[in-house]
Short mmCIF file of C-alpha atoms and ligand atoms in Angstrom, two decimals:
data_model
loop_
_atom_site.label_atom_id
_atom_site.label_comp_id
_atom_site.label_asym_id
_atom_site.label_seq_id
_atom_site.Cartn_x
_atom_site.Cartn_y
_atom_site.Cartn_z
CA UNK A 182 51.81 95.07 -87.06
CA UNK A 183 53.36 97.10 -89.90
CA UNK A 184 54.13 100.75 -89.24
CA UNK A 185 51.41 102.05 -91.61
CA UNK A 186 48.78 99.85 -89.93
CA UNK A 187 49.92 100.82 -86.45
CA UNK A 188 49.82 104.53 -87.36
CA UNK A 189 46.30 104.09 -88.76
CA UNK A 190 45.24 102.27 -85.57
CA UNK A 191 46.64 105.00 -83.33
CA UNK A 192 45.37 107.90 -85.43
CA UNK A 193 41.84 106.52 -85.63
CA UNK A 194 41.53 105.27 -82.01
CA UNK A 195 43.79 107.84 -80.34
CA UNK A 196 45.86 106.89 -77.29
CA UNK A 197 45.48 107.08 -73.51
CA UNK A 198 48.46 108.39 -71.56
CA UNK A 199 49.48 107.06 -68.15
CA UNK A 200 51.27 110.39 -67.73
CA UNK A 201 49.22 113.17 -69.36
CA UNK A 202 52.30 115.43 -69.24
CA UNK A 203 54.31 113.13 -71.55
CA UNK A 204 55.85 114.95 -74.50
CA UNK A 205 55.28 118.63 -75.09
CA UNK A 206 51.92 120.37 -74.89
CA UNK A 207 49.19 119.06 -77.19
CA UNK A 208 47.71 121.72 -79.43
CA UNK A 209 44.14 122.42 -78.24
CA UNK A 210 41.67 124.18 -80.50
CA UNK A 211 42.95 126.22 -83.42
CA UNK A 212 42.56 125.70 -87.15
CA UNK A 213 42.72 122.24 -88.69
CA UNK A 214 43.58 119.09 -86.75
CA UNK A 215 44.05 119.56 -83.05
CA UNK A 216 44.08 117.85 -79.66
CA UNK A 217 46.99 115.63 -80.76
CA UNK A 218 50.44 114.79 -79.42
CA UNK A 219 53.48 114.04 -81.52
CA UNK A 220 55.16 110.64 -81.15
CA UNK A 221 57.89 108.97 -83.16
CA UNK A 222 57.48 105.34 -84.23
CA UNK A 223 60.56 103.76 -85.84
CA UNK A 224 61.79 107.13 -87.08
CA UNK A 225 58.41 108.38 -88.38
CA UNK A 226 56.84 111.17 -86.34
CA UNK A 227 53.05 111.26 -86.33
CA UNK A 228 50.33 113.17 -84.56
CA UNK A 229 47.99 111.02 -82.47
CA UNK A 230 44.77 112.26 -80.80
CA UNK A 231 44.84 112.43 -77.01
CA UNK A 232 42.19 114.93 -75.94
CA UNK A 233 39.26 113.61 -77.98
CA UNK A 234 36.30 111.46 -76.93
CA UNK A 235 37.51 108.38 -78.87
CA UNK A 236 41.01 108.77 -77.40
CA UNK A 237 39.64 108.53 -73.85
CA UNK A 238 38.23 105.10 -74.75
CA UNK A 239 41.18 103.97 -76.88
CA UNK A 240 42.47 100.41 -76.39
CA UNK A 241 46.01 101.81 -76.74
CA UNK A 242 47.71 102.85 -73.51
CA UNK A 243 51.05 104.65 -73.45
CA UNK A 244 53.17 104.03 -70.35
CA UNK A 245 55.08 106.82 -68.63
CA UNK A 246 58.08 107.77 -70.80
CA UNK A 247 61.63 107.53 -69.42
CA UNK A 248 63.99 110.52 -69.20
CA UNK A 249 64.84 110.26 -72.91
CA UNK A 250 61.13 110.33 -73.84
CA UNK A 251 60.90 106.60 -74.74
CA UNK A 252 57.66 104.81 -73.84
CA UNK A 253 55.97 101.46 -74.32
CA UNK A 254 52.51 101.24 -75.96
CA UNK A 255 50.27 98.39 -74.83
CA UNK A 256 46.96 96.97 -75.98
CA UNK A 257 45.13 94.73 -73.51
CA UNK A 258 48.28 94.64 -71.42
CA UNK A 259 50.45 93.40 -74.30
CA UNK A 260 53.29 95.54 -75.67
CA UNK A 261 52.60 96.51 -79.29
CA UNK A 262 55.16 99.24 -79.93
CA UNK A 263 57.83 101.50 -78.50
CA UNK A 264 57.50 105.18 -79.21
CA UNK A 265 59.40 108.36 -78.41
CA UNK A 266 57.95 111.71 -77.36
CA UNK A 267 59.78 114.74 -78.76
CA UNK A 268 61.15 116.99 -76.03
CA UNK A 269 59.68 120.44 -75.39
CA UNK A 270 61.03 122.89 -77.97
CA UNK A 271 63.45 125.44 -76.59
CA UNK A 272 61.79 128.36 -78.36
CA UNK A 273 58.71 127.83 -76.14
CA UNK A 274 60.72 129.37 -73.28
CA UNK A 275 60.96 132.74 -75.05
CA UNK A 276 58.67 135.76 -75.31
CA UNK A 277 58.66 138.92 -77.42
CA UNK A 278 59.88 142.20 -75.97
CA UNK A 279 56.25 143.14 -75.24
CA UNK A 280 55.67 139.87 -73.36
CA UNK A 281 53.87 137.61 -75.89
CA UNK A 282 55.07 134.00 -75.41
CA UNK A 283 56.53 132.63 -78.65
CA UNK A 284 54.25 129.60 -78.23
CA UNK A 285 51.24 131.93 -78.69
CA UNK A 286 52.65 133.03 -82.04
CA UNK A 287 53.62 129.65 -83.54
CA UNK A 288 53.78 126.05 -82.38
CA UNK A 289 55.91 123.03 -83.11
CA UNK A 290 54.05 120.40 -85.12
CA UNK A 291 55.40 116.89 -85.34
CA UNK A 292 59.19 117.08 -84.83
CA UNK A 293 60.54 119.81 -87.06
CA UNK A 294 57.65 121.90 -88.41
CA UNK A 295 56.78 125.37 -87.20
CA UNK A 296 53.09 126.11 -87.73
CA UNK A 297 50.95 129.15 -87.19
CA UNK A 298 47.49 130.48 -87.97
CA UNK A 299 48.29 134.01 -89.09
CA UNK A 300 44.72 135.28 -88.72
CA UNK A 301 42.88 133.48 -85.96
CA UNK A 302 39.51 134.84 -87.15
CA UNK A 303 37.51 133.63 -90.13
CA UNK A 304 34.49 134.84 -92.10
CA UNK A 305 33.26 131.24 -92.09
CA UNK A 306 33.42 130.95 -88.29
CA UNK A 307 31.26 133.88 -87.36
CA UNK A 308 27.94 132.11 -87.41
CA UNK A 309 27.03 128.60 -86.29
CA UNK A 310 25.17 128.14 -89.58
CA UNK A 311 28.19 128.86 -91.78
CA UNK A 312 31.05 127.49 -89.73
CA UNK A 313 33.00 124.44 -90.85
CA UNK A 314 31.68 121.87 -88.39
CA UNK A 315 35.11 120.36 -87.62
CA UNK A 316 36.96 123.62 -86.96
CA UNK A 317 38.04 125.12 -83.65
CA UNK A 318 39.82 128.23 -84.92
CA UNK A 319 38.14 130.49 -82.35
CA UNK A 320 38.72 128.27 -79.31
CA UNK A 321 42.39 128.82 -78.70
CA UNK A 322 41.84 132.54 -79.22
CA UNK A 323 38.99 132.63 -76.70
CA UNK A 324 41.15 130.68 -74.23
CA UNK A 325 43.98 133.22 -74.55
CA UNK A 326 46.44 130.69 -75.96
CA UNK A 327 47.10 132.61 -79.15
CA UNK A 328 47.06 136.03 -80.80
CA UNK A 329 44.33 137.11 -83.26
CA UNK A 330 46.70 138.49 -85.88
CA UNK A 331 50.35 137.52 -85.76
CA UNK A 332 52.34 140.39 -87.25
CA UNK A 333 55.02 139.74 -89.88
CA UNK A 334 57.63 140.92 -87.37
CA UNK A 335 56.44 138.51 -84.68
CA UNK A 336 56.43 135.58 -87.12
CA UNK A 337 59.91 136.41 -88.35
CA UNK A 338 61.25 136.64 -84.79
CA UNK A 339 59.78 133.26 -83.77
CA UNK A 340 60.80 131.51 -87.00
CA UNK A 341 64.40 132.66 -86.61
CA UNK A 342 64.50 131.37 -83.02
CA UNK A 343 62.83 128.04 -83.86
CA UNK A 344 65.35 127.36 -86.63
CA UNK A 345 68.31 128.37 -84.47
CA UNK A 346 67.28 126.67 -81.22
CA UNK A 347 65.26 123.66 -82.35
CA UNK A 348 66.41 122.89 -85.88
CA UNK A 349 62.98 123.44 -87.38
CA UNK A 350 63.07 122.50 -91.08
CA UNK A 351 59.96 124.04 -92.65
CA UNK A 352 57.01 126.23 -91.79
CA UNK A 353 53.25 126.19 -92.30
CA UNK A 354 51.34 129.47 -92.51
CA UNK A 355 47.63 128.85 -92.42
CA UNK A 356 44.95 131.45 -91.94
CA UNK A 357 41.31 131.96 -91.22
CA UNK A 358 39.63 133.47 -94.25
CA UNK A 359 39.45 137.28 -94.09
CA UNK A 360 36.64 139.25 -95.81
CA UNK A 361 38.70 140.38 -98.85
CA UNK A 362 38.72 138.71 -102.26
CA UNK A 363 42.32 137.56 -101.85
CA UNK A 364 41.02 135.00 -99.29
CA UNK A 365 44.09 135.42 -97.12
CA UNK A 366 46.75 135.37 -99.84
CA UNK A 367 47.77 138.95 -99.02
CA UNK A 368 48.41 138.33 -95.33
CA UNK A 369 50.29 135.09 -96.16
CA UNK A 370 52.51 136.97 -98.63
CA UNK A 371 53.24 139.77 -96.14
CA UNK A 372 54.13 137.20 -93.48
CA UNK A 373 56.34 135.10 -95.76
CA UNK A 374 58.26 138.14 -96.96
CA UNK A 375 59.20 139.11 -93.40
CA UNK A 376 60.07 135.53 -92.39
CA UNK A 377 62.31 134.97 -95.41
CA UNK A 378 64.12 138.25 -94.68
CA UNK A 379 64.96 136.89 -91.22
CA UNK A 380 65.68 133.21 -91.88
CA UNK A 381 66.01 130.84 -94.82
CA UNK A 382 63.20 128.33 -94.22
CA UNK A 383 60.85 126.71 -96.76
CA UNK A 384 57.25 127.90 -96.24
CA UNK A 385 53.85 126.51 -97.14
CA UNK A 386 50.94 128.94 -97.37
CA UNK A 387 47.41 127.63 -96.87
CA UNK A 388 44.31 129.57 -97.91
CA UNK A 389 41.09 129.32 -99.88
CA UNK A 390 41.43 129.86 -103.64
CA UNK A 391 42.06 133.59 -104.15
CA UNK A 392 39.67 135.41 -106.46
CA UNK A 393 42.48 136.43 -108.80
CA UNK A 394 45.03 133.80 -109.89
CA UNK A 395 47.71 136.51 -109.95
CA UNK A 396 47.93 135.96 -106.17
CA UNK A 397 49.73 132.66 -106.72
CA UNK A 398 52.69 134.44 -108.30
CA UNK A 399 52.56 137.20 -105.69
CA UNK A 400 52.74 134.58 -102.93
CA UNK A 401 55.63 132.80 -104.64
CA UNK A 402 57.48 136.10 -105.13
CA UNK A 403 57.06 136.82 -101.42
CA UNK A 404 58.80 133.56 -100.49
CA UNK A 405 56.01 130.98 -100.27
CA UNK A 406 57.40 127.70 -101.63
CA UNK A 407 54.30 125.48 -101.64
CA UNK A 408 50.57 126.13 -101.48
CA UNK A 409 47.73 124.26 -99.78
CA UNK A 410 44.12 124.90 -100.76
CA UNK A 411 42.04 122.52 -98.72
CA UNK A 412 38.93 120.79 -99.97
CA UNK A 413 38.36 119.02 -96.58
CA UNK A 414 35.44 116.97 -98.00
CA UNK A 415 34.67 116.25 -101.64
CA UNK A 416 31.05 115.14 -102.29
CA UNK A 417 28.71 118.11 -102.92
CA UNK A 418 26.10 117.00 -100.34
CA UNK A 419 28.80 116.36 -97.72
CA UNK A 420 30.38 119.75 -98.44
CA UNK A 421 26.99 121.44 -97.83
CA UNK A 422 26.46 119.59 -94.57
CA UNK A 423 29.95 119.79 -93.08
CA UNK A 424 31.04 123.27 -94.22
CA UNK A 425 27.99 125.22 -95.37
CA UNK A 426 29.93 128.49 -95.68
CA UNK A 427 32.98 127.20 -97.52
CA UNK A 428 30.79 125.02 -99.79
CA UNK A 429 29.74 128.29 -101.46
CA UNK A 430 33.15 128.15 -103.18
CA UNK A 431 32.43 125.73 -106.07
CA UNK A 432 34.70 122.77 -106.75
CA UNK A 433 35.28 124.26 -110.23
CA UNK A 434 36.86 127.30 -108.57
CA UNK A 435 39.19 125.04 -106.60
CA UNK A 436 40.21 123.20 -109.75
CA UNK A 437 40.82 126.37 -111.75
CA UNK A 438 42.93 127.70 -108.89
CA UNK A 439 44.80 124.39 -108.50
CA UNK A 440 45.77 124.44 -112.18
CA UNK A 441 46.95 128.04 -111.99
CA UNK A 442 48.88 127.32 -108.79
CA UNK A 443 50.67 124.24 -110.19
CA UNK A 444 52.01 126.45 -113.02
CA UNK A 445 53.59 128.72 -110.41
CA UNK A 446 54.67 126.35 -107.62
CA UNK A 447 55.34 123.21 -109.65
CA UNK A 448 54.11 119.62 -109.93
CA UNK A 449 53.40 118.11 -106.52
CA UNK A 450 54.07 121.43 -104.72
CA UNK A 451 50.36 122.31 -104.51
CA UNK A 452 48.31 120.20 -102.16
CA UNK A 453 44.92 119.77 -100.62
CA UNK A 454 43.79 118.32 -97.30
CA UNK A 455 40.94 115.81 -97.30
CA UNK A 456 39.36 114.65 -94.03
CA UNK A 457 38.25 111.03 -94.41
CA UNK A 458 35.39 109.85 -92.21
CA UNK A 459 32.90 112.70 -92.60
CA UNK A 460 30.61 111.01 -95.14
CA UNK A 461 32.65 110.80 -98.33
CA UNK A 462 32.90 107.23 -99.59
CA UNK A 463 36.23 105.58 -100.26
CA UNK A 464 35.42 105.75 -103.98
CA UNK A 465 34.60 109.47 -103.83
CA UNK A 466 37.90 110.23 -102.12
CA UNK A 467 39.91 108.07 -104.52
CA UNK A 468 38.10 109.50 -107.59
CA UNK A 469 38.81 113.03 -106.41
CA UNK A 470 42.42 112.07 -105.68
CA UNK A 471 42.77 110.74 -109.24
CA UNK A 472 41.52 114.08 -110.61
CA UNK A 473 43.93 115.96 -108.36
CA UNK A 474 47.03 113.88 -109.08
CA UNK A 475 46.31 114.16 -112.82
CA UNK A 476 46.91 117.92 -112.58
CA UNK A 477 49.85 117.79 -110.18
CA UNK A 478 48.03 118.37 -106.88
CA UNK A 479 49.03 116.21 -103.90
CA UNK A 480 45.93 114.89 -102.07
CA UNK A 481 46.82 114.70 -98.39
CA UNK A 482 44.11 112.43 -96.97
CA UNK A 483 43.94 112.30 -93.17
CA UNK A 484 41.56 110.57 -90.76
CA UNK A 485 38.98 112.94 -89.31
CA UNK A 486 39.58 113.59 -85.61
CA UNK A 487 36.73 115.21 -83.66
CA UNK A 488 37.83 118.26 -81.69
CA UNK A 489 36.23 118.89 -78.32
CA UNK A 490 33.90 121.88 -78.33
CA UNK A 491 33.08 121.71 -82.05
CA UNK A 492 29.71 120.63 -83.52
CA UNK A 493 31.36 117.37 -84.57
CA UNK A 494 32.91 116.55 -81.20
CA UNK A 495 30.86 113.34 -80.92
CA UNK A 496 31.23 112.31 -84.56
CA UNK A 497 32.96 108.92 -84.82
CA UNK A 498 36.43 108.60 -86.29
CA UNK A 499 36.89 106.42 -89.37
CA UNK A 500 38.06 102.87 -88.78
CA UNK A 501 41.66 101.87 -89.38
CA UNK A 502 40.39 99.51 -92.12
CA UNK A 503 38.60 102.36 -93.92
CA UNK A 504 41.75 104.48 -93.80
CA UNK A 505 43.94 101.63 -95.06
CA UNK A 506 41.47 100.96 -97.89
CA UNK A 507 42.06 104.55 -99.06
CA UNK A 508 45.72 105.10 -98.21
CA UNK A 509 47.04 101.89 -99.76
CA UNK A 510 45.82 102.67 -103.32
CA UNK A 511 46.41 106.38 -102.76
CA UNK A 512 50.07 105.77 -101.87
CA UNK A 513 50.48 104.01 -105.23
CA UNK A 514 48.50 106.66 -107.11
CA UNK A 515 50.64 109.47 -105.72
CA UNK A 516 53.92 107.73 -106.56
CA UNK A 517 52.65 106.79 -110.06
CA UNK A 518 51.84 110.47 -110.63
CA UNK A 519 55.43 111.41 -109.82
CA UNK A 520 54.79 112.98 -106.44
CA UNK A 521 56.12 112.00 -103.08
CA UNK A 522 55.85 113.45 -99.62
CA UNK A 523 59.62 113.74 -99.34
CA UNK A 524 59.87 115.77 -102.58
CA UNK A 525 57.50 118.44 -101.28
CA UNK A 526 59.46 121.52 -100.17
CA UNK A 527 57.30 122.47 -97.18
CA UNK A 528 54.00 121.91 -95.44
CA UNK A 529 51.57 119.23 -94.37
CA UNK A 530 52.25 116.84 -97.25
CA UNK A 531 55.96 116.97 -96.45
CA UNK A 532 55.43 116.67 -92.69
CA UNK A 533 52.94 113.86 -93.16
CA UNK A 534 52.35 113.49 -89.43
CA UNK A 535 48.54 113.65 -89.55
CA UNK A 536 48.22 110.63 -91.87
CA UNK A 537 49.90 107.31 -92.66
CA UNK A 538 49.97 108.28 -96.37
CA UNK A 539 53.73 108.85 -96.60
CA UNK A 540 54.35 105.44 -95.00
CA UNK A 541 52.10 103.80 -97.61
CA UNK A 542 53.95 105.70 -100.36
CA UNK A 543 57.17 104.03 -99.25
CA UNK A 544 55.58 100.58 -99.67
CA UNK A 545 55.27 101.41 -103.36
CA UNK A 546 58.61 103.12 -103.86
CA UNK A 547 61.43 100.67 -104.70
CA UNK A 548 64.18 100.89 -102.06
S1 SF4 B 291 50.61 117.34 -91.28
FE1 SF4 B 291 50.27 119.59 -91.16
S2 SF4 B 291 48.77 119.88 -89.50
FE2 SF4 B 291 49.62 117.76 -89.32
S3 SF4 B 291 51.35 117.99 -87.87
FE3 SF4 B 291 52.19 118.17 -89.92
S4 SF4 B 291 52.22 120.38 -90.33
FE4 SF4 B 291 50.83 120.06 -88.60
#
């Protein structure tokens, strides 16, 4: 099986672990994709679901890793791949002077990405009616695994340690949406300024489109290198059903903000996250991706993974065939538009671990 196909298989089915302690802790709850573990397949590190309903029934079984973290993956008793689990990051051993574990402030994603949700509260999450149905931003907070508002000083302290101890290469600052019109841009800028004063690390900010486009420049001036504004789903009826609160932000607002942001951050340095498998057709996702790439926005399409405890916890994952039918042409489209995962300075598109997109891009790129 080719790497892209194997990654699609694992990301859509998930994997069962003979030793549930393999690798470092899976992220549980929180904003965006969750309940995954990082594994490396032939040099590409990806996130694969482990704590989800489909993963418990996955045909893929991962044997106990050896001391170096290497493990065999089988399907029906037959070896299909060898993978490696990254070791536990060293910065997870540390805590702030007032006793907050660094792992409650930011976590390691994939192999070399430091990620944090600056504000763990969200105006969209406060009522069942308005909440994005896939999101678990409040769960890790309720379980005491994170801090509601990570201060700029805390983020700077953890980022410096993660770079020094674990060789982290870039950082993702996402946020729940606060009540103000800046939609989180202000808190991202404050955080980035403090982090950049402590350590030289490329940063992606992720927020809803701010009311005033001037925020893009303010974020860039504060040290944010790339920006993610996430559509999640693209068809109007699916937006209403899956994220009734966020659907109140019209697609036109996203597009106006994308165009303004590309002028500030550059071609291919603005991105959006699209969750395939929630009702958008292949054509709808590819049509939207064509609109996005035409204006310099990188469409990071990932398979939807249901998170336990959310309204969509029993929603099926997309099939590997459905994902391949999107990611194959999308890989070509992205490269034809002059964008590539590896050219992105920071963030999810660069990391690429939640999707096989970057692997499909390489099929198109001449060696
Ligand atoms: S793609 Fe984004 S959310 Fe997924 S592991 Fe990488 S940084 Fe984290």
